[in-house]
Coordinates of C-alpha atoms in Angstrom, one line a residue:
M112 CA -32.6 46.1 -40.7
Q113 CA -29.4 48.0 -39.9
E114 CA -29.0 50.9 -37.4
Q115 CA -26.4 53.6 -37.0
P116 CA -26.6 57.1 -35.5
V117 CA -26.2 58.7 -38.9
I118 CA -27.4 57.7 -42.4
I119 CA -25.7 59.5 -45.3
I120 CA -27.3 59.3 -48.7
G121 CA -24.8 59.7 -51.5
A122 CA -21.1 58.9 -51.8
G123 CA -20.1 61.8 -54.0
P124 CA -17.6 64.5 -52.7
S125 CA -20.3 65.9 -50.4
G126 CA -21.1 62.5 -48.8
L127 CA -17.4 61.7 -48.5
A128 CA -16.7 65.1 -46.8
T129 CA -19.5 64.4 -44.3
A130 CA -18.2 60.9 -43.6
A131 CA -14.7 62.2 -43.0
S132 CA -15.9 64.9 -40.6
L133 CA -18.0 62.4 -38.7
N134 CA -15.0 60.1 -38.5
L135 CA -12.9 62.8 -36.8
H136 CA -15.6 62.9 -34.1
S137 CA -15.8 59.1 -33.9
I138 CA -19.4 59.2 -34.8
P139 CA -20.6 55.9 -36.5
Y140 CA -22.5 56.2 -39.8
I141 CA -23.8 54.3 -42.9
I142 CA -23.2 55.8 -46.3
L143 CA -25.6 54.6 -49.1
E144 CA -24.7 55.0 -52.8
R145 CA -26.9 54.0 -55.8
E146 CA -23.9 53.6 -58.1
D147 CA -21.2 50.9 -57.9
C148 CA -18.4 53.3 -56.9
F149 CA -18.0 56.6 -55.0
A150 CA -17.8 59.9 -56.9
S151 CA -19.5 58.2 -59.9
L152 CA -20.1 61.6 -61.6
W153 CA -16.3 62.1 -61.7
K154 CA -15.3 58.5 -62.3
K155 CA -17.9 57.4 -64.9
Y156 CA -19.8 60.4 -66.3
A157 CA -17.3 63.3 -66.7
Y158 CA -15.7 64.2 -70.0
D159 CA -11.9 63.6 -70.3
R160 CA -10.6 67.2 -70.4
L161 CA -12.6 68.4 -67.4
H162 CA -10.7 70.5 -64.9
L163 CA -11.9 72.0 -61.7
H164 CA -12.7 75.6 -62.7
L165 CA -11.7 77.2 -59.4
H166 CA -8.2 77.4 -57.8
K167 CA -7.5 74.3 -55.8
Q168 CA -7.6 76.1 -52.5
F169 CA -11.4 76.5 -53.0
C170 CA -11.9 72.8 -54.0
Q171 CA -10.2 70.6 -51.4
L172 CA -12.4 68.6 -49.1
P173 CA -12.2 69.0 -45.3
H174 CA -9.3 67.7 -43.3
L175 CA -7.1 66.6 -46.2
P176 CA -5.4 69.2 -48.5
F177 CA -4.4 68.5 -52.1
P178 CA -0.8 67.4 -52.5
H179 CA 1.6 70.4 -53.1
S180 CA 2.6 68.8 -56.4
Y181 CA -0.9 69.3 -57.8
P182 CA -1.4 72.2 -60.3
R183 CA -3.5 75.3 -59.4
F184 CA -6.4 74.0 -61.6
I185 CA -6.9 70.4 -61.0
S186 CA -7.7 67.9 -63.8
K187 CA -10.4 65.2 -63.5
Q188 CA -7.6 62.6 -63.2
H189 CA -5.9 64.4 -60.4
F190 CA -9.2 64.9 -58.6
V191 CA -10.2 61.3 -58.8
S192 CA -6.8 60.3 -57.5
Y193 CA -7.3 62.7 -54.6
L194 CA -10.7 61.2 -53.8
D195 CA -9.2 57.7 -53.9
D196 CA -6.7 58.8 -51.3
Y197 CA -9.4 60.6 -49.3
V198 CA -11.5 57.5 -49.0
S199 CA -8.5 55.4 -48.1
H200 CA -7.2 57.9 -45.5
F201 CA -10.5 58.2 -43.7
K202 CA -11.5 54.5 -44.1
I203 CA -14.8 55.3 -45.8
T204 CA -16.7 52.2 -46.9
P205 CA -20.0 53.0 -48.7
L206 CA -22.7 50.5 -49.3
Y207 CA -23.0 50.5 -53.1
C208 CA -25.9 49.7 -55.5
R209 CA -28.4 51.0 -52.9
C210 CA -31.1 53.0 -54.5
V211 CA -33.2 54.9 -52.0
E212 CA -36.9 54.4 -52.4
L213 CA -38.2 56.0 -49.2
A214 CA -36.9 58.1 -46.3
V215 CA -39.4 59.0 -43.6
F216 CA -39.2 60.2 -40.0
D217 CA -40.8 57.9 -37.4
E218 CA -42.5 60.2 -34.8
I219 CA -42.8 57.3 -32.3
T220 CA -39.1 56.1 -32.3
K221 CA -37.7 59.5 -33.3
E222 CA -35.6 57.9 -36.0
W223 CA -35.3 58.1 -39.7
I224 CA -36.4 55.0 -41.6
V225 CA -34.7 54.6 -45.0
K226 CA -35.7 51.9 -47.4
V227 CA -33.4 51.1 -50.3
R228 CA -33.5 48.7 -53.3
N229 CA -30.3 46.6 -53.4
L230 CA -29.7 46.7 -57.1
G231 CA -27.6 43.6 -56.9
S232 CA -30.1 41.3 -55.2
G233 CA -33.3 43.2 -56.0
E234 CA -34.3 43.1 -52.3
V235 CA -35.5 46.0 -50.2
E236 CA -33.3 46.8 -47.2
E237 CA -34.2 49.0 -44.3
F238 CA -31.8 51.3 -42.3
R239 CA -32.6 53.3 -39.2
G240 CA -30.8 56.3 -37.8
R241 CA -31.3 59.3 -35.5
F242 CA -29.8 61.6 -38.2
L243 CA -30.3 61.7 -42.0
V244 CA -27.9 63.6 -44.3
V245 CA -29.0 64.2 -47.9
A246 CA -25.7 64.2 -49.9
S247 CA -27.1 63.1 -53.2
G248 CA -25.8 66.3 -54.8
E249 CA -26.9 69.0 -57.3
A250 CA -26.1 66.7 -60.3
T251 CA -28.3 63.7 -59.7
D252 CA -30.3 62.8 -62.8
P253 CA -29.3 64.0 -66.3
Y254 CA -31.9 66.3 -67.8
T255 CA -32.7 66.5 -71.5
P256 CA -35.5 69.0 -72.4
E257 CA -38.5 68.0 -74.5
I258 CA -38.1 69.5 -78.0
E259 CA -40.7 69.2 -80.7
G260 CA -39.6 66.6 -83.2
L261 CA -36.5 65.5 -81.4
K262 CA -37.5 61.8 -81.7
S263 CA -37.3 62.2 -85.5
F264 CA -33.6 63.1 -85.4
P265 CA -31.7 60.2 -87.1
G266 CA -28.3 60.9 -85.6
D267 CA -26.8 60.4 -82.1
V268 CA -28.4 62.3 -79.2
L269 CA -26.1 62.5 -76.2
H270 CA -26.2 64.0 -72.7
S271 CA -22.9 65.5 -71.5
T272 CA -22.6 62.6 -69.1
Q273 CA -22.2 60.3 -72.2
F274 CA -19.5 62.5 -73.8
K275 CA -15.9 61.7 -73.3
N276 CA -14.0 63.5 -76.0
G277 CA -14.3 64.8 -79.5
K278 CA -12.1 62.2 -81.2
A279 CA -15.0 60.3 -82.8
F280 CA -16.6 63.5 -84.2
G281 CA -14.0 64.8 -86.6
D282 CA -15.6 66.4 -89.7
K283 CA -19.1 65.9 -88.3
N284 CA -21.7 68.6 -87.8
V285 CA -22.3 68.7 -84.1
L286 CA -24.7 70.9 -82.1
V287 CA -24.0 71.5 -78.4
V288 CA -27.1 72.6 -76.5
G289 CA -26.4 74.5 -73.4
S290 CA -23.9 77.3 -72.7
G291 CA -22.8 76.6 -69.1
N292 CA -19.2 75.6 -68.4
S293 CA -19.7 72.0 -69.6
G294 CA -21.3 73.1 -72.9
M295 CA -18.6 75.6 -73.6
E296 CA -15.8 73.2 -72.8
I297 CA -17.3 70.3 -74.8
A298 CA -17.8 72.7 -77.8
M299 CA -14.2 73.6 -77.6
D300 CA -13.1 70.0 -77.4
L301 CA -15.2 69.1 -80.4
A302 CA -13.7 72.0 -82.4
N303 CA -10.2 71.0 -81.4
H304 CA -10.9 67.6 -82.9
G305 CA -12.1 68.9 -86.2
A306 CA -15.9 68.8 -85.7
K307 CA -18.0 71.5 -87.4
T308 CA -19.3 72.8 -84.1
S309 CA -22.3 75.0 -83.2
I310 CA -23.6 75.9 -79.7
V311 CA -27.0 77.0 -78.6
V312 CA -26.8 80.0 -76.3
R313 CA -30.3 80.9 -75.2
S314 CA -29.6 83.3 -72.3
P315 CA -27.1 86.1 -71.5
V316 CA -23.8 84.8 -70.0
H317 CA -21.0 86.2 -68.0
I318 CA -17.6 85.2 -69.5
L319 CA -14.7 85.5 -67.0
S320 CA -11.2 84.1 -66.9
R321 CA -10.1 81.8 -64.1
E322 CA -7.8 84.5 -62.8
M323 CA -10.8 87.0 -62.6
V324 CA -12.8 84.5 -60.6
Y325 CA -9.9 83.8 -58.3
L326 CA -9.5 87.5 -57.7
G327 CA -13.2 87.9 -57.1
L328 CA -13.4 85.0 -54.6
N329 CA -10.6 86.5 -52.6
L330 CA -12.1 90.0 -52.7
L331 CA -15.4 88.7 -51.4
K332 CA -13.7 88.1 -48.1
Y333 CA -13.2 91.9 -47.7
I334 CA -15.7 93.9 -49.8
P335 CA -19.4 93.6 -50.6
L336 CA -20.6 91.3 -53.4
N337 CA -22.1 94.1 -55.5
M338 CA -18.7 95.8 -55.6
V339 CA -17.0 92.6 -56.6
D340 CA -19.6 92.0 -59.3
W341 CA -19.0 95.5 -60.7
L342 CA -15.3 94.9 -60.9
M343 CA -15.8 91.5 -62.6
V344 CA -18.0 93.0 -65.3
M345 CA -15.6 95.8 -65.9
L346 CA -12.7 93.3 -66.3
S347 CA -14.8 91.1 -68.6
K348 CA -15.6 94.1 -70.8
L349 CA -11.9 95.1 -70.9
V350 CA -10.8 91.6 -71.9
Y351 CA -13.7 90.2 -73.9
R352 CA -15.0 93.4 -75.4
E353 CA -18.4 93.5 -77.1
L354 CA -20.0 90.0 -77.0
S355 CA -22.9 90.9 -79.2
K356 CA -20.6 90.6 -82.3
Y357 CA -20.6 86.9 -81.7
G358 CA -24.2 86.2 -80.8
L359 CA -23.7 86.6 -77.0
S360 CA -24.9 89.1 -74.4
R361 CA -24.1 89.9 -70.8
P362 CA -26.8 89.6 -68.0
K363 CA -27.9 92.7 -66.2
E364 CA -27.2 91.1 -62.8
G365 CA -23.7 90.4 -61.6
P366 CA -21.9 87.0 -61.9
F367 CA -21.5 86.3 -58.2
F368 CA -25.1 87.5 -57.4
M369 CA -26.4 85.1 -60.1
K370 CA -24.4 82.2 -58.7
V371 CA -25.8 82.7 -55.2
A372 CA -29.4 83.6 -56.2
Y373 CA -30.0 81.2 -59.1
G374 CA -27.1 78.7 -59.0
K375 CA -26.0 80.0 -62.4
Y376 CA -22.3 79.9 -62.7
P377 CA -20.3 82.4 -64.9
V378 CA -18.6 80.8 -67.9
L379 CA -14.9 80.4 -67.1
D380 CA -13.2 80.8 -70.4
V381 CA -10.6 78.2 -71.3
G382 CA -10.4 79.0 -75.0
T383 CA -13.9 78.7 -76.3
Y384 CA -14.4 82.4 -76.7
S385 CA -11.5 82.8 -79.2
K386 CA -13.0 80.0 -81.3
M387 CA -16.3 81.8 -81.3
K388 CA -14.5 84.9 -82.5
S389 CA -12.8 83.0 -85.3
R390 CA -16.1 81.3 -86.2
E391 CA -14.7 77.8 -85.5
I392 CA -17.7 77.6 -83.1
Q393 CA -21.0 79.0 -84.4
V394 CA -23.3 80.6 -81.8
L395 CA -27.0 79.9 -82.4
P396 CA -30.2 80.9 -80.6
A397 CA -32.7 78.6 -78.9
I398 CA -34.1 75.6 -80.7
S399 CA -37.7 75.8 -82.0
S400 CA -38.1 72.3 -83.4
V401 CA -36.3 69.3 -85.0
K402 CA -37.3 67.9 -88.4
G403 CA -35.2 64.9 -89.2
N404 CA -31.6 66.0 -89.2
E405 CA -32.6 69.6 -89.6
V406 CA -32.7 71.7 -86.4
V407 CA -34.9 74.8 -86.7
F408 CA -34.0 77.8 -84.5
E409 CA -36.0 80.7 -83.1
N410 CA -34.6 83.0 -85.7
A411 CA -36.3 80.8 -88.3
E412 CA -32.9 79.5 -89.6
S413 CA -32.3 75.8 -89.9
H414 CA -29.1 73.7 -90.0
A415 CA -28.4 70.0 -90.5
F416 CA -26.5 68.1 -87.8
D417 CA -25.1 64.6 -87.4
T418 CA -25.0 64.7 -83.6
I419 CA -26.7 66.7 -80.8
V420 CA -25.0 66.9 -77.3
F421 CA -27.2 68.2 -74.6
C422 CA -25.3 70.0 -71.8
T423 CA -28.5 70.9 -70.1
G424 CA -27.7 69.9 -66.5
F425 CA -29.5 67.8 -64.0
K426 CA -32.6 67.4 -62.0
R427 CA -32.8 66.2 -58.4
S428 CA -35.1 63.3 -57.3
T429 CA -35.1 64.0 -53.5
H430 CA -38.8 65.0 -53.5
I431 CA -39.7 61.5 -54.8
W432 CA -38.2 59.6 -51.8
L433 CA -37.9 62.1 -48.9
K434 CA -41.2 62.3 -47.1
G435 CA -42.5 64.5 -44.3
D436 CA -40.0 67.4 -44.9
D437 CA -41.7 70.7 -45.5
Y438 CA -38.9 72.8 -44.1
L439 CA -35.5 72.1 -45.5
L440 CA -35.7 71.2 -49.2
N441 CA -38.0 72.5 -52.0
D442 CA -39.5 70.4 -54.8
D443 CA -36.3 70.8 -56.8
G444 CA -34.1 69.5 -54.0
I445 CA -32.6 72.8 -53.1
P446 CA -32.6 74.2 -49.6
K447 CA -35.4 76.6 -48.6
P448 CA -33.5 78.3 -45.8
S449 CA -30.9 80.9 -46.9
F450 CA -27.2 80.6 -46.6
P451 CA -25.6 80.1 -44.1
N452 CA -28.5 78.3 -42.3
H453 CA -29.4 76.1 -45.3
W454 CA -27.8 72.9 -44.1
K455 CA -29.9 72.0 -41.1
G456 CA -33.6 70.9 -41.1
K457 CA -35.8 69.5 -38.4
N458 CA -35.9 66.1 -36.7
G459 CA -32.2 65.4 -37.4
L460 CA -32.4 66.1 -41.1
Y461 CA -29.4 67.7 -42.9
C462 CA -28.3 68.5 -46.4
V463 CA -24.8 68.9 -47.7
G464 CA -23.5 70.3 -51.0
L465 CA -26.8 71.8 -52.1
S466 CA -26.0 75.5 -51.4
R467 CA -24.8 76.2 -55.0
R468 CA -21.3 77.0 -53.6
G469 CA -19.4 74.1 -55.1
L470 CA -16.9 71.9 -53.3
Y471 CA -16.0 74.7 -50.9
G472 CA -19.7 75.0 -49.9
A473 CA -19.9 71.2 -49.4
G474 CA -16.9 71.3 -47.1
F475 CA -18.5 74.1 -45.1
D476 CA -21.7 72.1 -44.8
A477 CA -20.0 68.8 -43.8
R478 CA -18.0 70.4 -41.0
N479 CA -21.1 72.1 -39.6
I480 CA -23.2 69.0 -39.8
A481 CA -20.6 66.8 -38.0
D482 CA -20.1 69.5 -35.3
D483 CA -23.9 69.8 -34.8
I484 CA -24.5 66.0 -34.5
K485 CA -21.6 65.8 -32.0
S486 CA -23.2 68.5 -29.8
L487 CA -26.6 66.6 -29.9
L488 CA -25.0 63.3 -29.0
K489 CA -23.5 64.6 -25.8

């Protein structure tokens, strides 16, 4: 059994930001990570061409800015290098291969008891701390929806976490399922490598440029969200015109409202839309079923594919191992309290990076949590 004032679960950017913020207050902590490295989503499970979609000023972690030499929109490789420097600078040493099986608050000792499986030895280890920080992130467990007949598909079925680049898919018929930023960018990468690419777009989407989003984020400091949303939609219509020609439609609610209310990000166009216009990427409706290599769509059309790439996001598993919390997190692992009071629970429980506000939101949470713990330890 090991004991420290603070136990952090997760060594992604959110956990690292919390650790750095605690370090600055000289508050001891343990950081537990189920993978064999920190920031595993970035190091092991991200596609090669991935860039941070927001300007770098909105993506740096607390207390250490990006190097001035970094471009405005940072590549996966640059971001991983920055995280390496971040961990080294703040002397963060996670315990790896620790899969949390239970976290429960002890009413007698007023401590959190965390039991983890050491994936190396197979043994169960116990940690105790006055404070528990859930930093396991929004992207925890890859999610692939159940589709009738999918098991009959003879080709490769991948999740976006297994996709690196389109080099191996030249001349193949590839279906991308999911029209978020990952799906759109993976579809473009496939088309760039010569794949016959189609993408399933089930729901209306906002398509914005990076420059539009940068403008919008800055305007949000000064004018109401609904006004910023109105401007974003007007700019999108001016630049991208009528989406319905290409099988797309715009939502009735604004892009920033949808991001805050539902965690649904606007699509930041990096070239995919022009390939849809030129029909290099075919837009298809929702899947009805799969029959062998034939995929049947809701419009009753069917097409044959060699590979299906699911860009359908993630589920969180917090509800499986976190016991006794009926205040902070819902069953999907998202905070129940509204922003900006979403990060603090009861009995010393906190969450970081779950506010659907990206890396900027994770930094906001981490600083608040460290400051709050410092005030309680006085």
